[in-house]
Structures are given as structure tokens and as C-alpha cells.
């Protein structure tokens, strides 16, 4: 069994200058595709489930699915992570279902839409750290609110994300505050805000430093060289997938994502976890649309889900190779949770 904590995995990534993609999943096809890519490239992997994914798939199904994936690929270290937890309770129930890492996103209030103040964020994140670390489970916190520096709007995905117009002070994590936040909460990894947002519509043009403030990451890393930084909203939104979707009846307007080169720049400055959901959604949807339109008499779901898995796998392989994760799996021996608990 190669279930690993985020802490151990990111410590290894930091020691060897690479980052680990964290792929969102809510069904078997995503899980199989991600693991096939991890196996093909010899990469450790972070599988993450949002609250929406947990509600969609059911915690018991997700837990048993992860068990199965870990059994099929015992040589691949798998970190099972909760994405954007909003309360202590959400984090605890994730731990009960075998998650080895949880995110407490205290940048927003429990409703998942109202920006929170610093004191609330520290309080709620600290409470999760105390419980999770007692069990050896890792914790990711978030400081700063995800959203667009172009429009000032927070992002909204399935009801999660700020709904009000935000100032640049809210949209860019303050390096000095980040230093205090890590000291006051004890988080293992810190998600920071620098202009990325969830979903396909991140930037209306090729991003430059005005809309994607990678210098913020560099400033945070110089103050917190030993803290693992996390980039959310980091899909690249490949133009080829957008065009394919549109060619087969979809309607995705022109848009830009986060270039792989910018992510690699982040990796040189302390980014160790890179969150990706949208690119796999685009990969699956483009393949399914193409199959259904090209073979209109087809009605066996396996005929379009298999191409969807192949397309998702290709996206994952690209990220594993780009982030330096490929080849690292065999260099890691996962430590059990009780051992991690004793280390805190
Ligand atoms: O947090 C954003 C992720 O892309 C998860 O999205 O809430 O639609 O599952 P979701
Ligand atoms: P994308 O929407 O850019 O894939 O980001 C996903 C994410 O940050 C999940 O937490
Ligand atoms: Zn996110």
C-alpha cells in the first residue's frame, strides 16, 4: 500500500526541486486515467476530491475507489487530498474516509463565497491542523482570495468562490502576512493568490506579470524558503482542446490558462503542488464530443469513455513530465500515518 501524506511527498519534491500535480477526480474514469499516467511516467501523484466531488461520488465509493487504485499500482505513492475544505467537520470526515491530507480553505467563510478576515482564517486553520496532525494527516491552508486581477472578480465553480468584487490587496497574498500565517497555523503547505482562478476563463489574453503575478510567489518564497507553496487554478487550458470541443458542437469562447513555463518558474521558487482540474475536464469533453459526433449510432458508454480516459491520461503525462515528477515514484518510500503523527 503506497498511500502517502502531502507532507512527506512535498518534502521529497522540495529536496529534489520538482512539483507534484494535484488532479481533481470524482469518478472512476478520472482515477484510472490519472493512475495510468502516473504508472507510465513513474510519478507519485496527488488525487484530490472537492466537496462537490464527494457529494457526487459518495465518500464510501471514493474511499473504496482509492483503495482499488492503490492496490492496482502499489509502486505509485498516492496522496489522497481534500480540496477546498470549508469547516473542521468536512476535514474530519475526509480523514475518516482515508484522506492523508486536507485543505482547510479559510480564505473564505464557511459559505464558500464570503472573503474571510485574517483572524478567522488563522483560527479555523489552526483548529484543523491540531486535529489532522494528531492523526499524521497533512494540512494545506490558503491565504489570499483566488480571482482575476483583470476584472477583480472572484471565481465561482459549483458555488465555491468569492462573489464580490475584490481589491488587489485581497487578490494578492501579502508575503509578510504569509510568514505570520504559517507560523501561527503550522500548515504543511500554503496556497497563495496571485491572479489565477478556477475554470477555463482565467485570462482574456496571453498572461503577463500584470495579470499573473508570479513575482508574488518569488517574494513569498524568499521569506518562507521551507514552506511548500501551492498554485491553484493552474490548468493551462490548451487551445487545441478548446478548438476540438468547438469543432464538435461545443461553445468555449477564446481564453488563456496558466502557461507551463510560468508553472516551471513557480517550481524554481518553492511551488510544490499544482492544482489541475479544468484541463482534464476539457480533455474528456473534447474526446466524448468527437466520438459521439463522429459515430452518431454509438450508444455504448465505453466507446466514448475510453477515448476520454486516453485524452485525460495524455494531459497528466504532460504535467508529470513538465513538473519534474516523472521518475520520482521509485525514490520514495511512504511512511505510515502513525510515524508522521509522531514527527509533529
Ligand atoms: O476547486 C475547484 C476545483 O476545480 C473543484 O471543482 O467544486 O466543481 O468539484 P468542483
Ligand atoms: P483549474 O480550474 O485551473 O484546473 O484549477 C483547479 C484547482 O485549483 C482545484 O483546487
Ligand atoms: Zn482550487
Short mmCIF file of C-alpha atoms and ligand atoms in Angstrom, two decimals:
data_model
loop_
_atom_site.label_atom_id
_atom_site.label_comp_id
_atom_site.label_asym_id
_atom_site.label_seq_id
_atom_site.Cartn_x
_atom_site.Cartn_y
_atom_site.Cartn_z
CA UNK A 1 0.00 0.00 0.00
CA UNK A 2 1.56 3.29 -1.06
CA UNK A 3 -0.70 5.92 0.44
CA UNK A 4 1.46 8.90 1.35
CA UNK A 5 0.90 12.18 3.19
CA UNK A 6 1.21 15.52 1.46
CA UNK A 7 3.93 16.49 3.93
CA UNK A 8 6.20 13.59 3.10
CA UNK A 9 5.60 13.88 -0.64
CA UNK A 10 6.23 17.63 -0.80
CA UNK A 11 9.30 17.37 1.44
CA UNK A 12 10.70 14.96 -1.15
CA UNK A 13 9.70 17.28 -4.00
CA UNK A 14 11.43 20.22 -2.29
CA UNK A 15 14.58 18.19 -1.68
CA UNK A 16 14.74 17.28 -5.39
CA UNK A 17 13.40 20.52 -6.96
CA UNK A 18 10.19 19.27 -8.55
CA UNK A 19 6.43 19.70 -8.04
CA UNK A 20 3.54 17.26 -7.91
CA UNK A 21 0.38 17.86 -9.91
CA UNK A 22 -2.80 17.51 -7.84
CA UNK A 23 -5.52 16.23 -10.13
CA UNK A 24 -9.18 16.58 -9.16
CA UNK A 25 -11.27 13.47 -9.52
CA UNK A 26 -14.85 12.49 -8.91
CA UNK A 27 -15.25 9.28 -10.88
CA UNK A 28 -13.58 6.01 -11.86
CA UNK A 29 -12.53 7.11 -15.35
CA UNK A 30 -10.60 10.10 -14.00
CA UNK A 31 -8.96 7.92 -11.34
CA UNK A 32 -7.92 5.23 -13.83
CA UNK A 33 -6.59 7.79 -16.33
CA UNK A 34 -4.55 9.67 -13.73
CA UNK A 35 -3.07 6.46 -12.33
CA UNK A 36 -2.28 5.10 -15.80
CA UNK A 37 -0.30 8.28 -16.47
CA UNK A 38 1.45 8.07 -13.10
CA UNK A 39 2.38 4.47 -13.87
CA UNK A 40 3.58 5.25 -17.40
CA UNK A 41 5.87 8.02 -16.15
CA UNK A 42 6.83 6.54 -12.75
CA UNK A 43 5.37 9.52 -10.89
CA UNK A 44 3.97 9.96 -7.38
CA UNK A 45 0.59 11.64 -7.52
CA UNK A 46 -1.91 13.71 -5.56
CA UNK A 47 -5.55 12.75 -6.16
CA UNK A 48 -7.87 15.37 -4.77
CA UNK A 49 -11.61 15.47 -4.21
CA UNK A 50 -13.59 18.66 -3.69
CA UNK A 51 -16.72 18.82 -1.56
CA UNK A 52 -18.63 18.71 -4.85
CA UNK A 53 -16.78 15.56 -5.87
CA UNK A 54 -17.53 13.93 -2.52
CA UNK A 55 -21.22 14.76 -2.86
CA UNK A 56 -21.27 13.49 -6.48
CA UNK A 57 -19.43 10.21 -5.94
CA UNK A 58 -20.26 9.46 -2.29
CA UNK A 59 -17.48 9.23 0.31
CA UNK A 60 -17.69 5.45 0.55
CA UNK A 61 -17.37 4.99 -3.21
CA UNK A 62 -14.44 7.41 -3.34
CA UNK A 63 -12.67 5.69 -0.43
CA UNK A 64 -13.04 2.24 -1.99
CA UNK A 65 -12.04 3.56 -5.41
CA UNK A 66 -8.83 4.98 -3.98
CA UNK A 67 -8.18 1.66 -2.17
CA UNK A 68 -8.56 -0.11 -5.51
CA UNK A 69 -6.25 2.30 -7.35
CA UNK A 70 -3.60 1.95 -4.65
CA UNK A 71 -3.91 -1.86 -4.87
CA UNK A 72 -3.56 -1.85 -8.66
CA UNK A 73 -0.47 0.40 -8.54
CA UNK A 74 1.31 -0.44 -5.25
CA UNK A 75 4.56 1.10 -6.53
CA UNK A 76 2.98 4.56 -7.00
CA UNK A 77 2.85 6.80 -3.88
CA UNK A 78 -0.68 8.26 -3.77
CA UNK A 79 -1.65 11.23 -1.63
CA UNK A 80 -5.42 11.46 -1.17
CA UNK A 81 -6.25 15.10 -0.53
CA UNK A 82 -9.39 17.10 0.29
CA UNK A 83 -9.63 20.15 -1.99
CA UNK A 84 -11.09 23.37 -0.51
CA UNK A 85 -12.47 22.06 2.78
CA UNK A 86 -14.65 24.74 4.38
CA UNK A 87 -15.02 23.52 8.01
CA UNK A 88 -13.28 21.37 10.59
CA UNK A 89 -16.07 18.82 10.16
CA UNK A 90 -15.52 18.47 6.39
CA UNK A 91 -11.84 17.85 7.06
CA UNK A 92 -12.51 15.30 9.81
CA UNK A 93 -14.95 13.26 7.69
CA UNK A 94 -12.38 13.22 4.89
CA UNK A 95 -9.79 11.84 7.32
CA UNK A 96 -12.30 9.19 8.41
CA UNK A 97 -12.50 8.07 4.78
CA UNK A 98 -8.78 7.60 4.35
CA UNK A 99 -7.62 11.01 3.10
CA UNK A 100 -3.96 11.55 4.00
CA UNK A 101 -4.17 15.30 3.53
CA UNK A 102 -6.81 18.01 3.84
CA UNK A 103 -7.10 21.58 2.68
CA UNK A 104 -8.77 23.99 5.09
CA UNK A 105 -9.62 26.96 2.88
CA UNK A 106 -10.14 29.69 5.45
CA UNK A 107 -9.65 32.45 2.88
CA UNK A 108 -13.43 32.24 2.53
CA UNK A 109 -16.07 31.87 5.22
CA UNK A 110 -17.92 28.59 5.69
CA UNK A 111 -20.41 29.59 2.95
CA UNK A 112 -17.53 29.30 0.46
CA UNK A 113 -18.28 32.69 -1.08
CA UNK A 114 -17.60 35.44 1.50
CA UNK A 115 -13.96 36.54 1.90
CA UNK A 116 -12.82 35.87 5.49
CA UNK A 117 -10.61 38.05 7.64
CA UNK A 118 -7.12 37.03 8.75
CA UNK A 119 -8.11 36.22 12.36
CA UNK A 120 -10.89 33.83 11.25
CA UNK A 121 -8.56 32.15 8.74
CA UNK A 122 -5.87 31.55 11.39
CA UNK A 123 -8.42 30.29 13.94
CA UNK A 124 -10.16 27.77 11.71
CA UNK A 125 -6.96 26.58 10.00
CA UNK A 126 -5.19 26.13 13.33
CA UNK A 127 -8.09 24.03 14.63
CA UNK A 128 -7.79 21.69 11.61
CA UNK A 129 -4.01 21.46 11.99
CA UNK A 130 -4.35 20.33 15.63
CA UNK A 131 -6.74 17.51 14.76
CA UNK A 132 -5.13 16.42 11.49
CA UNK A 133 -1.56 16.36 12.78
CA UNK A 134 -2.63 14.22 15.72
CA UNK A 135 -3.57 11.62 13.11
CA UNK A 136 -0.44 12.21 11.00
CA UNK A 137 -2.53 13.83 8.25
CA UNK A 138 -1.17 16.91 6.45
CA UNK A 139 -2.89 20.29 6.10
CA UNK A 140 -2.88 22.85 3.29
CA UNK A 141 -4.07 26.36 4.13
CA UNK A 142 -4.89 29.29 1.87
CA UNK A 143 -4.11 32.95 2.31
CA UNK A 144 -5.43 35.45 -0.24
CA UNK A 145 -8.53 35.03 -2.38
CA UNK A 146 -8.42 33.41 -5.82
CA UNK A 147 -9.69 35.65 -8.58
CA UNK A 148 -8.89 37.71 -11.63
CA UNK A 149 -6.56 40.69 -11.50
CA UNK A 150 -8.11 41.75 -14.84
CA UNK A 151 -11.69 42.05 -13.58
CA UNK A 152 -11.35 42.00 -9.79
CA UNK A 153 -13.91 39.21 -9.69
CA UNK A 154 -13.50 36.07 -7.60
CA UNK A 155 -14.10 32.82 -9.37
CA UNK A 156 -17.20 30.72 -8.98
CA UNK A 157 -17.14 26.98 -9.61
CA UNK A 158 -20.16 25.00 -8.46
CA UNK A 159 -20.98 27.62 -5.82
CA UNK A 160 -17.43 27.85 -4.46
CA UNK A 161 -15.53 31.14 -4.75
CA UNK A 162 -15.90 34.81 -3.83
CA UNK A 163 -18.91 36.53 -5.41
CA UNK A 164 -18.00 40.15 -4.66
CA UNK A 165 -15.56 42.44 -6.46
CA UNK A 166 -12.17 42.12 -4.80
CA UNK A 167 -9.29 44.55 -4.32
CA UNK A 168 -5.74 43.76 -5.40
CA UNK A 169 -4.89 43.54 -1.68
CA UNK A 170 -7.34 40.64 -1.39
CA UNK A 171 -6.30 39.01 -4.69
CA UNK A 172 -2.56 39.02 -3.96
CA UNK A 173 -1.20 37.18 -0.92
CA UNK A 174 0.84 39.52 1.25
CA UNK A 175 4.32 37.97 1.82
CA UNK A 176 4.66 39.37 5.35
CA UNK A 177 1.21 38.08 6.31
CA UNK A 178 2.08 34.71 4.76
CA UNK A 179 5.06 34.41 7.06
CA UNK A 180 2.89 35.09 10.12
CA UNK A 181 0.14 32.76 8.86
CA UNK A 182 2.47 29.78 8.53
CA UNK A 183 3.96 30.41 11.98
CA UNK A 184 0.53 30.83 13.62
CA UNK A 185 -1.19 27.86 11.97
CA UNK A 186 1.52 25.24 11.46
CA UNK A 187 0.26 24.30 7.97
CA UNK A 188 2.32 21.91 5.87
CA UNK A 189 1.62 23.71 2.59
CA UNK A 190 0.32 27.15 1.70
CA UNK A 191 -1.92 28.03 -1.24
CA UNK A 192 -1.31 31.58 -2.40
CA UNK A 193 -3.25 34.02 -4.56
CA UNK A 194 -1.52 35.76 -7.49
CA UNK A 195 -4.13 36.12 -10.21
CA UNK A 196 -5.12 32.56 -11.06
CA UNK A 197 -8.71 31.41 -10.84
CA UNK A 198 -10.57 28.15 -11.27
CA UNK A 199 -12.17 27.08 -14.53
CA UNK A 200 -11.49 27.74 -18.21
CA UNK A 201 -11.79 31.55 -18.23
CA UNK A 202 -8.70 32.75 -16.38
CA UNK A 203 -7.25 35.40 -18.67
CA UNK A 204 -8.57 37.26 -21.72
CA UNK A 205 -5.09 37.43 -23.22
CA UNK A 206 -1.71 35.72 -23.03
CA UNK A 207 -0.91 36.33 -19.35
CA UNK A 208 1.92 38.67 -18.40
CA UNK A 209 3.05 39.92 -14.99
CA UNK A 210 0.12 42.34 -14.74
CA UNK A 211 -2.47 39.56 -14.62
CA UNK A 212 -0.37 36.61 -13.40
CA UNK A 213 1.78 37.94 -10.57
CA UNK A 214 4.47 35.26 -10.31
CA UNK A 215 6.66 37.83 -8.53
CA UNK A 216 4.35 37.42 -5.51
CA UNK A 217 5.35 33.75 -5.33
CA UNK A 218 9.00 34.72 -5.53
CA UNK A 219 8.57 37.25 -2.70
CA UNK A 220 6.75 34.70 -0.51
CA UNK A 221 9.36 32.04 -1.20
CA UNK A 222 12.21 34.34 -0.22
CA UNK A 223 10.52 34.89 3.19
CA UNK A 224 9.40 31.26 3.57
CA UNK A 225 12.05 29.14 1.85
CA UNK A 226 10.99 26.00 3.77
CA UNK A 227 7.25 26.25 3.14
CA UNK A 228 5.70 24.26 0.32
CA UNK A 229 3.71 26.63 -1.90
CA UNK A 230 0.59 25.60 -3.80
CA UNK A 231 -0.72 27.06 -7.05
CA UNK A 232 -4.48 26.70 -7.52
CA UNK A 233 -6.27 27.40 -10.79
CA UNK A 234 -3.27 26.12 -12.72
CA UNK A 235 -4.78 24.47 -15.76
CA UNK A 236 -3.14 25.57 -19.00
CA UNK A 237 -6.43 25.43 -20.96
CA UNK A 238 -4.86 24.00 -24.14
CA UNK A 239 -6.11 25.81 -27.24
CA UNK A 240 -6.20 22.53 -29.19
CA UNK A 241 -8.76 21.09 -26.76
CA UNK A 242 -10.89 24.24 -26.90
CA UNK A 243 -10.90 24.12 -30.72
CA UNK A 244 -11.77 20.40 -30.69
CA UNK A 245 -14.71 20.96 -28.37
CA UNK A 246 -15.99 23.77 -30.60
CA UNK A 247 -15.44 21.73 -33.79
CA UNK A 248 -17.78 19.08 -32.42
CA UNK A 249 -20.63 21.33 -31.33
CA UNK A 250 -19.29 22.92 -28.15
CA UNK A 251 -19.04 26.60 -27.35
CA UNK A 252 -15.96 27.62 -25.38
CA UNK A 253 -15.01 31.22 -26.09
CA UNK A 254 -11.36 32.26 -26.63
CA UNK A 255 -9.43 32.16 -23.36
CA UNK A 256 -5.99 31.66 -21.82
CA UNK A 257 -4.80 29.49 -18.97
CA UNK A 258 -1.55 29.32 -17.00
CA UNK A 259 1.38 28.54 -19.34
CA UNK A 260 3.52 25.56 -18.31
CA UNK A 261 6.56 27.86 -18.43
CA UNK A 262 5.06 30.06 -15.67
CA UNK A 263 4.43 26.98 -13.53
CA UNK A 264 8.03 25.91 -14.05
CA UNK A 265 9.08 29.39 -12.91
CA UNK A 266 6.97 28.83 -9.78
CA UNK A 267 8.66 25.46 -9.20
CA UNK A 268 12.02 27.25 -9.15
CA UNK A 269 10.57 29.39 -6.34
CA UNK A 270 9.02 26.93 -3.90
CA UNK A 271 5.85 25.75 -5.68
CA UNK A 272 5.49 22.04 -4.88
CA UNK A 273 1.78 21.32 -5.54
CA UNK A 274 -0.01 22.39 -8.72
CA UNK A 275 -3.80 22.04 -8.86
CA UNK A 276 -5.35 20.89 -12.12
CA UNK A 277 -8.98 20.09 -12.79
CA UNK A 278 -10.14 22.04 -15.85
CA UNK A 279 -7.59 20.53 -18.29
CA UNK A 280 -8.87 17.02 -17.58
CA UNK A 281 -12.46 18.20 -17.94
CA UNK A 282 -11.60 19.73 -21.34
CA UNK A 283 -9.73 16.58 -22.37
CA UNK A 284 -12.66 14.31 -21.51
CA UNK A 285 -15.30 16.55 -23.05
CA UNK A 286 -13.40 17.02 -26.33
CA UNK A 287 -12.92 13.25 -26.73
CA UNK A 288 -16.53 12.45 -25.85
CA UNK A 289 -17.89 15.10 -28.22
CA UNK A 290 -15.69 13.89 -31.06
CA UNK A 291 -16.70 10.25 -30.58
CA UNK A 292 -20.40 10.94 -30.33
CA UNK A 293 -20.47 13.26 -33.34
CA UNK A 294 -18.24 11.00 -35.44
CA UNK A 295 -20.24 7.86 -34.63
CA UNK A 296 -23.83 9.03 -34.05
CA UNK A 297 -25.21 5.49 -33.89
CA UNK A 298 -22.87 4.57 -30.99
CA UNK A 299 -24.51 4.17 -27.57
CA UNK A 300 -22.10 2.02 -25.56
CA UNK A 301 -20.63 4.46 -22.96
CA UNK A 302 -17.33 2.57 -23.03
CA UNK A 303 -16.88 3.65 -26.64
CA UNK A 304 -16.67 7.31 -25.64
CA UNK A 305 -15.32 6.95 -22.10
CA UNK A 306 -12.21 5.07 -23.28
CA UNK A 307 -11.13 7.92 -25.62
CA UNK A 308 -11.93 10.31 -22.76
CA UNK A 309 -9.57 8.36 -20.48
CA UNK A 310 -6.84 8.34 -23.14
CA UNK A 311 -7.14 12.08 -23.59
CA UNK A 312 -7.04 12.73 -19.81
CA UNK A 313 -4.04 10.42 -19.48
CA UNK A 314 -2.17 12.43 -22.15
CA UNK A 315 -2.79 15.65 -20.18
CA UNK A 316 -1.48 14.03 -16.99
CA UNK A 317 1.63 12.65 -18.70
CA UNK A 318 2.41 16.15 -20.00
CA UNK A 319 2.20 17.65 -16.49
CA UNK A 320 4.23 14.88 -14.82
CA UNK A 321 6.99 15.44 -17.35
CA UNK A 322 6.82 19.25 -17.26
CA UNK A 323 6.91 19.47 -13.45
CA UNK A 324 9.80 17.02 -12.97
CA UNK A 325 7.55 14.47 -11.21
CA UNK A 326 8.29 11.72 -13.73
CA UNK A 327 10.67 9.07 -12.42
CA UNK A 328 10.36 10.11 -8.75
CA UNK A 329 7.97 7.35 -7.57
CA UNK A 330 10.66 4.73 -7.08
CA UNK A 331 12.73 7.13 -4.97
CA UNK A 332 10.05 7.48 -2.26
CA UNK A 333 9.11 5.04 0.50
CA UNK A 334 5.82 6.13 2.05
CA UNK A 335 5.85 6.47 5.84
CA UNK A 336 2.74 5.33 7.76
CA UNK A 337 0.45 7.92 9.37
CA UNK A 338 1.40 6.94 12.95
CA UNK A 339 5.03 7.70 12.13
CA UNK A 340 4.06 11.06 10.59
CA UNK A 341 1.98 11.86 13.69
CA UNK A 342 4.94 11.26 15.96
CA UNK A 343 7.09 13.59 13.84
CA UNK A 344 4.84 16.65 14.54
O1 LIG B 1 -11.97 23.98 -6.57
C1 LIG B 1 -12.11 23.82 -7.76
C2 LIG B 1 -12.00 22.50 -8.38
O2 LIG B 1 -11.88 22.64 -9.76
C3 LIG B 1 -13.14 21.60 -7.99
O3 LIG B 1 -14.28 21.99 -8.60
O4 LIG B 1 -16.13 22.08 -6.91
O5 LIG B 1 -16.58 21.69 -9.36
O6 LIG B 1 -15.54 19.89 -7.96
P1 LIG B 1 -15.72 21.37 -8.18
P1 LIG B 2 -8.20 24.63 -12.59
O1 LIG B 2 -9.65 25.01 -12.70
O2 LIG B 2 -7.32 25.67 -13.21
O3 LIG B 2 -7.93 23.29 -13.13
O4 LIG B 2 -7.82 24.62 -11.03
C1 LIG B 2 -8.22 23.57 -10.20
C2 LIG B 2 -7.99 23.86 -8.76
O5 LIG B 2 -7.33 24.80 -8.39
C3 LIG B 2 -8.61 22.95 -7.78
O6 LIG B 2 -8.44 23.36 -6.47
ZN1 LIG B 3 -8.52 25.37 -6.01
#
